[in-house]
Amino acid sequence: MTGIFLFSEDPVLAKQLLTPALALKGALDQPITALALDGATAADLAALGADTVLLLQSASGWVEGLGDAVTDLVRAATVVLVGGTQRGKHLAAHVAAKLDAGLTTDAKSLAIEDGKLVTSRILYAGLAVGVEELAFPAVATIPPRSYPTPEAAQTPGSVETVAVTDDIRVTVTGTTPTESSGVDISLANKLVSVGRGFRSKDDLPLAEGLAAKLKGEVSCTRGIAEDEYWLPIERYIGISGQTVKPDLYLAVGLSGQVQHMVGARESKIIVAINSDERAPIFEAADYGIVGDLYAVLPLLTAAITS
Amino acid sequence: MPKFLVLYKWTLDEQDIKIKSDDLSLDASRAKGKISDFDRNAIEEAARIVEAKGGSVDVLTYGSAAVKQSLKDVLSRGADKAYWIADASAETADAVVTAKVLAAAIRKIGPYDVILTGEGSSDQFNQQTAPRVAALLGLPCLSLVHKLDVEAGTVSVTRKLAVCTEQATVSGPVVVSVLSDINKPRIPGLKQVLGAAKKPNEEIALGSLGVSPADLQPKAVRRSAKGFVMTRKNVVFKDANPADSVAKLVSSLVSEGLF
Amino acid sequence: MSDDKFDAIVVGAGPAGSACAYTLAKEGRSVLLLERGNSAGAKNVSGGRLYTYALELVEPGLYERAPLQRKIVREQVMLLNERGATTVDYFDPSFGADVPQSYSVIRADLDEWFAGEAEAQGAMVAPGILVDDLIEEGGRIVGIRTGDDEMRADVVVAADGVNSLLGQKAGLFPDAKPQAVGVGVKETIELPDDVISARFGVKDDEGAARVAIGCTEGISGGGFLYTNKSSLSLGIVFNPQQAGRQQRHIQDIFQDFKMHPAIQALIDGGTSIEYGAHLVPEIGFHGVPKQLSREGLVVVGDAAQFGINTGVIIRGMDLAIVSGLAAARAIVAAKQPADVGALYRQQLEELLLIANQKAYQNFHGIFDIPRIFREYPNLANDAMRFLFRVDGKTPKPMLKGLLETVKRNVSFGRLAADGWKLYRHL
Ligand SMILES: Cc1cc2nc3c(=O)[nH]c(=O)nc-3n(C[C@H](O)[C@H](O)[C@H](O)COP(=O)(O)OP(=O)(O)OC[C@H]3O[C@@H](n4cnc5c(N)ncnc54)[C@H](O)[C@@H]3O)c2cc1C
Ligand SMILES: Cc1cc2nc3c(=O)[nH]c(=O)nc-3n(C[C@H](O)[C@H](O)[C@H](O)COP(=O)(O)OP(=O)(O)OC[C@H]3O[C@@H](n4cnc5c(N)ncnc54)[C@H](O)[C@@H]3O)c2cc1C
Ligand SMILES: Nc1ncnc2c1ncn2[C@@H]1O[C@H](COP(=O)(O)O)[C@@H](O)[C@H]1O
C-alpha cells in the first residue's frame, strides 16, 4: 500500500501536520498513516483524520535514534511529512537517506503537480525563496504553527501499536530542560527585539520597560542568546531561531541581517531604532529612528503612556 | 589518537548576491566564495582537540571547479590535509547527491573516528548532510553539538536543543554536527597562511568513487529561486533632537492603529 | 623559496604594492605580498580612472589583461550652482586610439586582478594579514610583525596607503596632517550599459570622466563621475577641516550633490551597490615627505603621499603603480639594502614621477581661493543665464549685464587678485 505518512514527537505539531496531509490525501487519493509516540496523541490523530495511527513503542524514546525503525514503517510512502523540530529534522534526514528520497527542510508550501511534490523554501538564509520539485517518495519537514489543527473527522481512524528498535549505539546520559521563561514570543503581538547594540545585559531593562508598556515581549538576535547568554535561546529570532508574525516588531540596536529578518519579516509593522542610518534594518522597516537607543528608548517608553 | 574528518562547503557569500529588480532573479556575478560559516566552527573544534591531544584533521569538500580556491583558506585554519571533489554535478546537487558523493569519498579515504559537519550550510541550510552521511555509512549521528569530548574512542557531547540540553555518548566512529557557539574560529595568522601553502591537498576524481550517473541526478530539482523583496514604508526619522523623532514615530504608530 | 626570510616583503596589495610585487617576482626575487583585507581590493574606496601608461611601464600590453571598464574619450568639467550647471565637454577620440590614455576601472576587480598577476609571477600573496609593526635591528628595518608572527626580509616595501602606519613606525614622517589630506566619498550606482552610453553620448566601450566644481558648498573640493560598463562611480573629494568648521556631514554634502538636478538626471533610475569613504593625498608634491626610505624600508604610492589633485584631475593609482615599479627596480639593482634608497630616488626621477608631481606642485594653492568653490561656479552660471535668458523684455546691453553679473558674485578687486594668484600658480 502507498500512502501519506506523518510524524512529529511534538503532539501539537503532529496534529497541525494533519492539515497539509489531508490536502495531499485529496490530491493523491491515498490514505494517511500517522506515527505517534504516546497513546493520547495517537487517539487524537485518529480522531482528527489519520486513517491509521501507528503507536511506536520505543524504549528510549530518543527520536533521533528512530531513523531505521521509522524508515521500515514508511517504506511504501509517497510523501512523508515530519514536524520541523530539531529532533524531527534529524530524523527526517536519516529517513530520507534510507528511502533515497529528496527532502525539503522547512517547507513553506506543498503541492502535488504531475506526479511530483512541489515545495517552496528559504534559500541563502532568507535572501531568496526557492521552489523545488521532488520525485516520489518525497519527504518534507514542516515548521511549527504553519498550519491549524483540522476539525475532527467523521470516521476516526484505527490505532495499532508497533514495537520498534532504538539506536542503541547512542546512550543519552542526561537531559536538562531549558528553563523556560514561560514566554512564547511567537504568540506575542508586540515584540521589542534587542541586538548587539546593547552594551551589556544590565541595559536590557530599557527594552523590558518598553515591552511592558506595549504589553509585549522581548526577543533578540542570535548573538544575544547564543554568544552572550543574556536571554534564553527560545527568545531569538531568525533562520535558525524562531519565526514570529506580531503586529509590531520593534528592532532595537540590531543590524537586520537577512538571517535574522527572515524570522520577523512577516510582522505587520516593523520599526527600527539604530544609530547607523546605513544599517540594512532600515530597508526592512516601515518606520525608523536614526539615533542612540540609550537616548531613544527612554523617550519612547515615556511617550507611550502619555 | 582520534582521526577527524571535517566536511566543509565552499559557498557563495550571500552578502554579495544581488536581487535583480526587474525579475527578482539572483545575480551572483559579484559574489565571492567563502567557507560556509559554521563549517569554520567544525574545523576549529577538530583542530583544537588535535592540538591538545594529538590526532589528525583531514577536510573534504565537494563542489564546482571553484572549490580549488578554498584550499589555501581551509588549510590555514588547522587542517592537515584537504581532499576535494570538483565536478559540475555539484551545481545541481541536492542533499541526496551531496551525501552520496561525500559518503563514497569517505569510504575511499576513511575510516575516521569522528566526522564533523557544520549545523547547516550558509546557502542551503538543509541541516541534512550529517544525518544522511551517517545513515549511508551506517554510523550513529549526533547533531547540534555545542560541547565535544573525545576520550579513548568514546565521544561524549552536549547537544543544545530549543527544548533542552542533552548529554550523549557514543563509542566508535560517529558523525557530529556542531553549533556555531561551540567555539570561536581562529583568524589565521601569517605563519598559518604560509604554512597552508606547504600542506598536502588531493583531488578525488568523482569517476573514481563508483557513483553512478543516476546517483548524480538530484531527487529535489530546483525549479526557480527568486529574491525575497519586502515592500515596507521605509519612513526614517533622523531629527537632531531624538524627542522629535520619537514624537513623529508615536503618531505614525497611532495612525497605524497600534495604540 | 624559504618561508622565514624573503628578499622583499610588500605591505599592502593596492596598485603600488601589486606593481612592486609583480615586478620583483618577475625578476626572480622572493616576495611576500601582505594585505589586511580578506582579498586585495576588499578594503579600497576609489574613483576609478586609471591612466594606462603606468601599466605600460610595468609591462607593455599588461593592461590588455586587466579588468578595465570603458576607455575615456570625453573629458568633462561641470560648474554647478543651486540652479543650474555649465558643462564643458571635450571629446577627443584620439584618447581612445591604439593604447587608450585612460580607462574607468572598478578597484575591487583591478586590485584582485593585479595581486593575482603578482601571484602568477611567483609572489607569495597572503590576504587577511594586518601588519602592525616593523622589526628594527641596529637602526635597520629587517622585517615585519603581525600578531605573534614575525617575518624577515632584506627590504620592506610600505605600500600601505595614505597615512601609512609603517611610514610612521619608521619615523619617516608625522601622520598625515589634516590639511594635507582630503576626504573622499564614493558611491557606485548600477545602470544598464546602453543607458549609460546614451546619457553620456559614448559608444559601448567608450566612456566619460567628469569633474564637478561648486558642489561642495564653498568647501575646498570637487566632485567626480566616471562611467563604468554598467555602473557609475560618483563621488566627491574635499577638505575635511573646512567641512568640520561648517559643521557639515560628508554624507549630507554628498547627498546634496547627488540631488542636484544636473546630477540626478545622470544617475536617475540607478541602484546604489556600494558606498565608502577614504582619505586622499591632496596637496601634491608639497605633501611628499623629504625622506622616502630608510635602510631596509621604502615607501611607495599613497603611503609616500604621491598624488595629484588639480580639481580637474585626480591621480593616484598611476603614480602608485609607477612608484611601486621604481621601488622594485631599485631593489633589483641594489647590491645591498643600504643602496635601495638612493636607487629608488633615481628611478622615480627616471620614471618622471617627481617631475610630474613638481609640475603640479603649486596647483593646490589655487584651492586657497575660496571663491573657486562657490562664487566662480555661480558667476559662470549667472553669465550663461544672462546670455541665454529670453523673456521678451528689452535686454540689458551685453557688457553692462555681464559686468553686473560679475559684481553680484565678486568685487573687481577680488577678481583681479584671484586672477593674479591663478596666473602665479600656473
Ligand atoms: C548560517 C547563519 C545562520 C544565522 N542565523 C541567525 C538567526 O537565526 N538569528 C539571528 O539573529 N542571527 C543569525 N545569524 C547571524 C546574523 O547573520 C547576524 O550576524 C546577526 O543577526 C547580527 O546580530 P545583531 O544585529 O544583534 O548584531 P550586529 O550585526 O552587530 O548589529 C548591531 C547593530 O546595533 C547598532 N548599534 C550599535 N550601538 C547602537 C546604539 N547605541 N544605538 C542604536 N543602535 C546601535 C549598530 O549600528 C548595528 O547595526 C546567522 C548567521 C549565519 C551565517
Ligand atoms: C574617492 C576617491 C577617488 C579617487 N579617484 C581616483 C581616480 O579616479 N584615479 C586615480 O588614479 N586615483 C584616484 N584616487 C586615489 C587612489 O585611489 C589612490 O591614490 C591609490 O589607491 C593609491 O594606491 P596605493 O596602492 O598606494 O594605496 P591603496 O590603494 O590605499 O592600497 C593600500 C593597501 O594596503 C592595505 N593596508 C593598509 N595598511 C595595511 C597594514 N597595516 N597591513 C596590511 N595591509 C595594509 C590596504 O588594505 C590597501 O589594500 C581616488 C581616491 C579616493 C579616496
Ligand atoms: N558540498 C559539500 N561538501 C562538503 N561538505 C558539505 C557539503 N554540503 C554540506 N556539507 C556539510 O554539511 C553541513 C550541513 O549542510 P546542509 O545539509 O547543506 O545544511 C555543512 O555545514 C557542511 O559541513
Tab-separated table of C-alpha atoms in Angstrom, chain A:
chain	number	residue	atom	x	y	z
A	1	MET	CA	0.000	0.000	0.000
A	2	THR	CA	1.109	3.516	-0.764
A	3	GLY	CA	0.253	6.497	1.330
A	4	ILE	CA	0.904	9.757	3.077
A	5	PHE	CA	2.834	9.416	6.312
A	6	LEU	CA	3.344	11.943	9.048
A	7	PHE	CA	5.272	12.148	12.285
A	8	SER	CA	6.153	14.616	14.987
A	9	GLU	CA	7.241	13.953	18.554
A	10	ASP	CA	5.543	17.254	19.389
A	11	PRO	CA	1.830	16.415	19.886
A	12	VAL	CA	0.607	19.882	18.865
A	13	LEU	CA	2.725	19.933	15.731
A	14	ALA	CA	1.687	16.356	14.889
A	15	LYS	CA	-1.949	17.466	14.778
A	16	GLN	CA	-1.053	20.515	12.651
A	17	LEU	CA	0.620	18.155	10.158
A	18	LEU	CA	-2.730	16.537	9.533
A	19	THR	CA	-3.973	19.660	7.757
A	20	PRO	CA	-1.464	19.509	4.859
A	21	ALA	CA	-1.683	15.700	4.984
A	22	LEU	CA	-5.432	15.858	4.377
A	23	ALA	CA	-4.858	18.243	1.466
A	24	LEU	CA	-2.353	15.786	-0.010
A	25	LYS	CA	-4.854	12.964	0.548
A	26	GLY	CA	-7.317	14.935	-1.548
A	27	ALA	CA	-4.783	15.356	-4.321
A	28	LEU	CA	-3.299	11.852	-4.258
A	29	ASP	CA	-6.292	9.874	-3.042
A	30	GLN	CA	-4.069	7.881	-0.711
A	31	PRO	CA	-4.588	7.054	2.957
A	32	ILE	CA	-2.901	8.916	5.813
A	33	THR	CA	-0.768	6.977	8.263
A	34	ALA	CA	0.384	8.873	11.338
A	35	LEU	CA	3.183	7.751	13.643
A	36	ALA	CA	2.912	8.642	17.320
A	37	LEU	CA	4.939	8.081	20.467
A	38	ASP	CA	2.157	8.247	23.048
A	39	GLY	CA	-1.377	6.868	23.308
A	40	ALA	CA	-3.108	10.198	23.841
A	41	THR	CA	-1.632	11.735	20.724
A	42	ALA	CA	-2.333	8.543	18.791
A	43	ALA	CA	-6.010	8.780	19.749
A	44	ASP	CA	-6.177	12.486	18.826
A	45	LEU	CA	-4.585	11.869	15.434
A	46	ALA	CA	-7.033	9.065	14.714
A	47	ALA	CA	-9.912	11.329	15.698
A	48	LEU	CA	-8.673	14.187	13.537
A	49	GLY	CA	-8.443	12.274	10.278
A	50	ALA	CA	-5.484	9.891	10.226
A	51	ASP	CA	-6.753	6.676	8.606
A	52	THR	CA	-4.220	4.630	10.535
A	53	VAL	CA	-2.113	5.569	13.524
A	54	LEU	CA	0.956	3.524	14.405
A	55	LEU	CA	1.790	3.878	18.091
A	56	LEU	CA	5.545	3.318	18.349
A	57	GLN	CA	6.723	1.508	21.435
A	58	SER	CA	10.183	2.974	21.785
A	59	ALA	CA	12.167	2.015	24.863
A	60	SER	CA	14.410	5.065	24.891
A	61	GLY	CA	12.085	7.495	23.155
A	62	TRP	CA	15.157	9.205	21.650
A	63	VAL	CA	13.611	10.491	18.420
A	64	GLU	CA	16.893	10.835	16.521
A	65	GLY	CA	17.511	7.133	17.108
A	66	LEU	CA	14.274	6.023	15.444
A	67	GLY	CA	15.522	6.584	11.896
A	68	ASP	CA	15.801	2.949	10.826
A	69	ALA	CA	12.585	1.956	12.613
A	70	VAL	CA	10.582	4.765	11.001
A	71	THR	CA	12.123	4.015	7.605
A	72	ASP	CA	10.787	0.455	7.794
A	73	LEU	CA	7.304	1.730	8.633
A	74	VAL	CA	7.149	4.322	5.829
A	75	ARG	CA	8.775	2.247	3.052
A	76	ALA	CA	5.617	2.434	0.950
A	77	ALA	CA	5.237	6.206	1.357
A	78	THR	CA	4.519	8.598	-1.479
A	79	VAL	CA	5.003	11.585	0.811
A	80	VAL	CA	6.363	11.748	4.358
A	81	LEU	CA	5.705	14.867	6.446
A	82	VAL	CA	7.804	15.362	9.564
A	83	GLY	CA	7.390	18.086	12.189
A	84	GLY	CA	10.224	20.571	11.761
A	85	THR	CA	11.611	20.483	15.264
A	86	GLN	CA	15.348	19.978	15.651
A	87	ARG	CA	14.842	16.307	16.503
A	88	GLY	CA	12.355	15.987	13.679
A	89	LYS	CA	14.749	17.411	11.085
A	90	HIS	CA	17.456	14.988	12.182
A	91	LEU	CA	15.076	12.045	11.944
A	92	ALA	CA	13.699	13.172	8.588
A	93	ALA	CA	17.170	13.427	7.044
A	94	HIS	CA	18.003	9.898	8.163
A	95	VAL	CA	14.730	8.513	6.810
A	96	ALA	CA	15.113	10.396	3.518
A	97	ALA	CA	18.612	8.995	3.104
A	98	LYS	CA	17.391	5.455	3.720
A	99	LEU	CA	14.484	5.942	1.289
A	100	ASP	CA	16.862	7.528	-1.238
A	101	ALA	CA	14.387	10.406	-1.259
A	102	GLY	CA	14.578	14.165	-1.601
A	103	LEU	CA	13.795	16.214	1.489
A	104	THR	CA	12.663	19.809	1.709
A	105	THR	CA	13.688	21.349	5.025
A	106	ASP	CA	11.181	23.802	6.499
A	107	ALA	CA	8.771	23.681	3.562
A	108	LYS	CA	6.702	26.867	3.316
A	109	SER	CA	4.262	25.377	0.836
A	110	LEU	CA	3.324	21.949	-0.517
A	111	ALA	CA	1.566	20.999	-3.733
A	112	ILE	CA	1.195	17.974	-5.985
A	113	GLU	CA	1.947	18.693	-9.633
A	114	ASP	CA	2.160	15.989	-12.300
A	115	GLY	CA	3.354	13.224	-10.060
A	116	LYS	CA	5.756	15.350	-8.047
A	117	LEU	CA	5.744	17.113	-4.697
A	118	VAL	CA	6.380	20.808	-5.316
A	119	THR	CA	7.654	22.725	-2.312
A	120	SER	CA	8.953	26.191	-1.589
A	121	ARG	CA	11.547	27.106	0.996
A	122	ILE	CA	14.013	29.761	2.008
A	123	LEU	CA	17.488	29.915	0.448
A	124	TYR	CA	20.606	31.905	1.270
A	125	ALA	CA	19.389	32.397	4.798
A	126	GLY	CA	16.290	34.268	3.639
A	127	LEU	CA	17.620	36.275	0.715
A	128	ALA	CA	15.593	34.146	-1.699
A	129	VAL	CA	12.729	31.693	-1.914
A	130	GLY	CA	13.374	28.525	-3.889
A	131	VAL	CA	10.798	26.262	-5.495
A	132	GLU	CA	11.812	22.633	-5.915
A	133	GLU	CA	10.073	19.552	-7.229
A	134	LEU	CA	10.631	16.217	-5.526
A	135	ALA	CA	10.128	12.826	-7.142
A	136	PHE	CA	8.171	10.298	-5.038
A	137	PRO	CA	8.826	9.172	-2.407
A	138	ALA	CA	9.291	12.698	-1.108
A	139	VAL	CA	9.950	13.947	2.422
A	140	ALA	CA	9.332	17.411	3.855
A	141	THR	CA	9.705	18.939	7.294
A	142	ILE	CA	7.078	21.488	8.306
A	143	PRO	CA	7.847	24.276	10.798
A	144	PRO	CA	5.598	24.578	13.865
A	145	ARG	CA	2.473	26.759	13.531
A	146	SER	CA	2.481	26.626	9.743
A	147	TYR	CA	-0.998	25.072	9.759
A	148	PRO	CA	-4.003	24.965	12.081
A	149	THR	CA	-5.246	21.746	13.679
A	150	PRO	CA	-8.005	20.229	11.485
A	151	GLU	CA	-11.633	19.637	12.537
A	152	ALA	CA	-12.500	16.201	13.879
A	153	ALA	CA	-13.115	13.664	11.107
A	154	GLN	CA	-16.480	11.892	10.562
A	155	THR	CA	-14.901	8.464	10.744
A	156	PRO	CA	-11.972	8.200	13.147
A	157	GLY	CA	-9.033	6.038	12.078
A	158	SER	CA	-7.644	2.965	13.751
A	159	VAL	CA	-4.675	2.725	16.124
A	160	GLU	CA	-2.142	-0.119	16.023
A	161	THR	CA	0.828	-0.423	18.340
A	162	VAL	CA	4.166	-1.459	16.866
A	163	ALA	CA	7.349	-2.375	18.708
A	164	VAL	CA	10.403	-0.503	17.351
A	165	THR	CA	14.132	-0.825	17.963
A	166	ASP	CA	16.086	2.209	19.063
A	167	ASP	CA	19.596	3.193	18.019
A	168	ILE	CA	21.397	1.533	20.918
A	169	ARG	CA	24.770	2.857	19.750
A	170	VAL	CA	23.879	6.215	21.278
A	171	THR	CA	23.492	6.481	25.037
A	172	VAL	CA	21.688	9.570	26.272
A	173	THR	CA	23.193	10.120	29.707
A	174	GLY	CA	21.179	13.145	30.725
A	175	THR	CA	18.797	15.872	29.652
A	176	THR	CA	18.232	19.255	31.286
A	177	PRO	CA	15.119	21.077	30.078
A	178	THR	CA	15.925	24.698	29.143
A	179	GLU	CA	14.396	26.683	31.976
A	180	SER	CA	11.582	28.228	30.018
A	181	SER	CA	10.611	31.759	30.943
A	182	GLY	CA	7.145	30.517	30.143
A	183	VAL	CA	7.062	33.119	27.393
A	184	ASP	CA	6.279	32.061	23.845
A	185	ILE	CA	7.402	35.027	21.759
A	186	SER	CA	5.685	33.562	18.726
A	187	LEU	CA	2.354	34.327	20.436
A	188	ALA	CA	3.153	37.925	21.446
A	189	ASN	CA	1.591	40.514	19.148
A	190	LYS	CA	4.123	43.178	20.060
A	191	LEU	CA	7.853	42.452	20.266
A	192	VAL	CA	10.814	44.583	21.299
A	193	SER	CA	13.802	42.835	19.757
A	194	VAL	CA	17.289	43.575	21.057
A	195	GLY	CA	20.603	43.209	19.284
A	196	ARG	CA	24.302	43.750	19.842
A	197	GLY	CA	23.678	47.492	20.029
A	198	PHE	CA	23.025	46.876	23.719
A	199	ARG	CA	26.306	47.243	25.553
A	200	SER	CA	25.539	44.944	28.479
A	201	LYS	CA	22.940	42.654	29.997
A	202	ASP	CA	22.285	45.374	32.573
A	203	ASP	CA	20.810	47.547	29.838
A	204	LEU	CA	18.080	45.051	28.917
A	205	PRO	CA	15.590	46.687	31.327
A	206	LEU	CA	15.452	49.509	28.759
A	207	ALA	CA	13.836	47.048	26.357
A	208	GLU	CA	11.822	45.226	29.034
A	209	GLY	CA	10.357	48.513	30.258
A	210	LEU	CA	9.219	49.388	26.750
A	211	ALA	CA	7.880	45.879	26.141
A	212	ALA	CA	5.896	46.095	29.373
A	213	LYS	CA	4.338	49.409	28.296
A	214	LEU	CA	3.430	47.843	24.954
A	215	LYS	CA	2.090	44.716	26.687
A	216	GLY	CA	4.534	42.812	24.540
A	217	GLU	CA	7.607	40.652	24.987
A	218	VAL	CA	11.356	40.967	24.481
A	219	SER	CA	13.009	38.935	21.735
A	220	CYS	CA	16.563	39.106	20.390
A	221	THR	CA	19.145	38.220	17.772
A	222	ARG	CA	21.136	35.051	17.816
A	223	GLY	CA	24.262	36.555	19.298
A	224	ILE	CA	22.389	37.878	22.326
A	225	ALA	CA	21.113	34.388	23.152
A	226	GLU	CA	23.805	32.045	21.832
A	227	ASP	CA	27.001	34.007	22.424
A	228	GLU	CA	26.129	36.392	25.262
A	229	TYR	CA	23.546	34.180	27.003
A	230	TRP	CA	21.680	37.365	28.011
A	231	LEU	CA	18.345	35.831	27.014
A	232	PRO	CA	17.139	32.219	26.637
A	233	ILE	CA	17.599	30.599	23.231
A	234	GLU	CA	13.832	30.388	22.785
A	235	ARG	CA	13.856	34.197	22.545
A	236	TYR	CA	15.993	34.555	19.444
A	237	ILE	CA	14.508	35.084	16.032
A	238	GLY	CA	15.749	34.047	12.618
A	239	ILE	CA	16.615	31.290	10.233
A	240	SER	CA	17.989	29.078	12.979
A	241	GLY	CA	15.696	30.501	15.654
A	242	GLN	CA	12.030	31.402	15.982
A	243	THR	CA	9.702	32.786	13.344
A	244	VAL	CA	7.250	35.433	14.515
A	245	LYS	CA	4.420	37.479	12.984
A	246	PRO	CA	3.499	40.163	15.528
A	247	ASP	CA	1.547	43.325	14.731
A	248	LEU	CA	4.529	45.389	15.857
A	249	TYR	CA	8.164	44.355	15.626
A	250	LEU	CA	10.443	46.950	17.221
A	251	ALA	CA	14.037	46.211	16.254
A	252	VAL	CA	16.425	48.000	18.622
A	253	GLY	CA	20.176	48.048	18.076
A	254	LEU	CA	20.119	45.202	15.614
A	255	SER	CA	21.506	45.480	12.126
A	256	GLY	CA	18.808	43.479	10.359
A	257	GLN	CA	20.932	40.844	8.661
A	258	VAL	CA	18.821	38.612	6.472
A	259	GLN	CA	19.420	35.580	8.716
A	260	HIS	CA	17.633	37.430	11.463
A	261	MET	CA	14.955	39.237	9.477
A	262	VAL	CA	13.756	36.073	7.797
A	263	GLY	CA	12.216	35.215	11.144
A	264	ALA	CA	10.493	38.572	11.593
A	265	ARG	CA	9.732	39.897	8.135
A	266	GLU	CA	6.140	38.720	8.144
A	267	SER	CA	5.437	41.129	11.011
A	268	LYS	CA	2.680	43.642	10.256
A	269	ILE	CA	4.672	46.757	11.138
A	270	ILE	CA	8.453	46.803	11.569
A	271	VAL	CA	10.129	49.674	13.398
A	272	ALA	CA	13.898	50.164	13.560
A	273	ILE	CA	15.972	52.089	16.070
A	274	ASN	CA	19.607	52.169	15.050
A	275	SER	CA	22.435	54.675	15.250
A	276	ASP	CA	23.757	53.770	11.825
A	277	GLU	CA	21.499	55.126	9.102
A	278	ARG	CA	23.069	52.713	6.641
A	279	ALA	CA	22.124	49.635	8.669
A	280	PRO	CA	20.122	47.224	6.488
A	281	ILE	CA	17.320	47.152	9.065
A	282	PHE	CA	16.028	50.473	7.738
A	283	GLU	CA	15.291	48.907	4.345
A	284	ALA	CA	13.314	46.212	6.126
A	285	ALA	CA	11.393	48.666	8.301
A	286	ASP	CA	8.183	50.684	7.920
A	287	TYR	CA	9.371	53.321	10.378
A	288	GLY	CA	12.804	54.027	11.717
A	289	ILE	CA	14.647	56.352	14.034
A	290	VAL	CA	18.308	57.018	13.386
A	291	GLY	CA	19.673	57.525	16.861
A	292	ASP	CA	21.237	56.145	20.012
A	293	LEU	CA	18.962	53.568	21.574
A	294	TYR	CA	20.081	54.766	25.009
A	295	ALA	CA	18.549	58.148	24.228
A	296	VAL	CA	15.579	56.956	22.171
A	297	LEU	CA	14.235	54.071	24.263
A	298	PRO	CA	13.579	56.074	27.453
A	299	LEU	CA	11.854	58.809	25.421
A	300	LEU	CA	9.767	56.270	23.539
A	301	THR	CA	8.817	54.403	26.707
A	302	ALA	CA	7.750	57.677	28.293
A	303	ALA	CA	5.885	58.812	25.183
A	304	ILE	CA	3.740	55.707	25.039
A	305	THR	CA	1.778	56.179	28.265
A	306	SER	CA	1.040	59.848	27.683
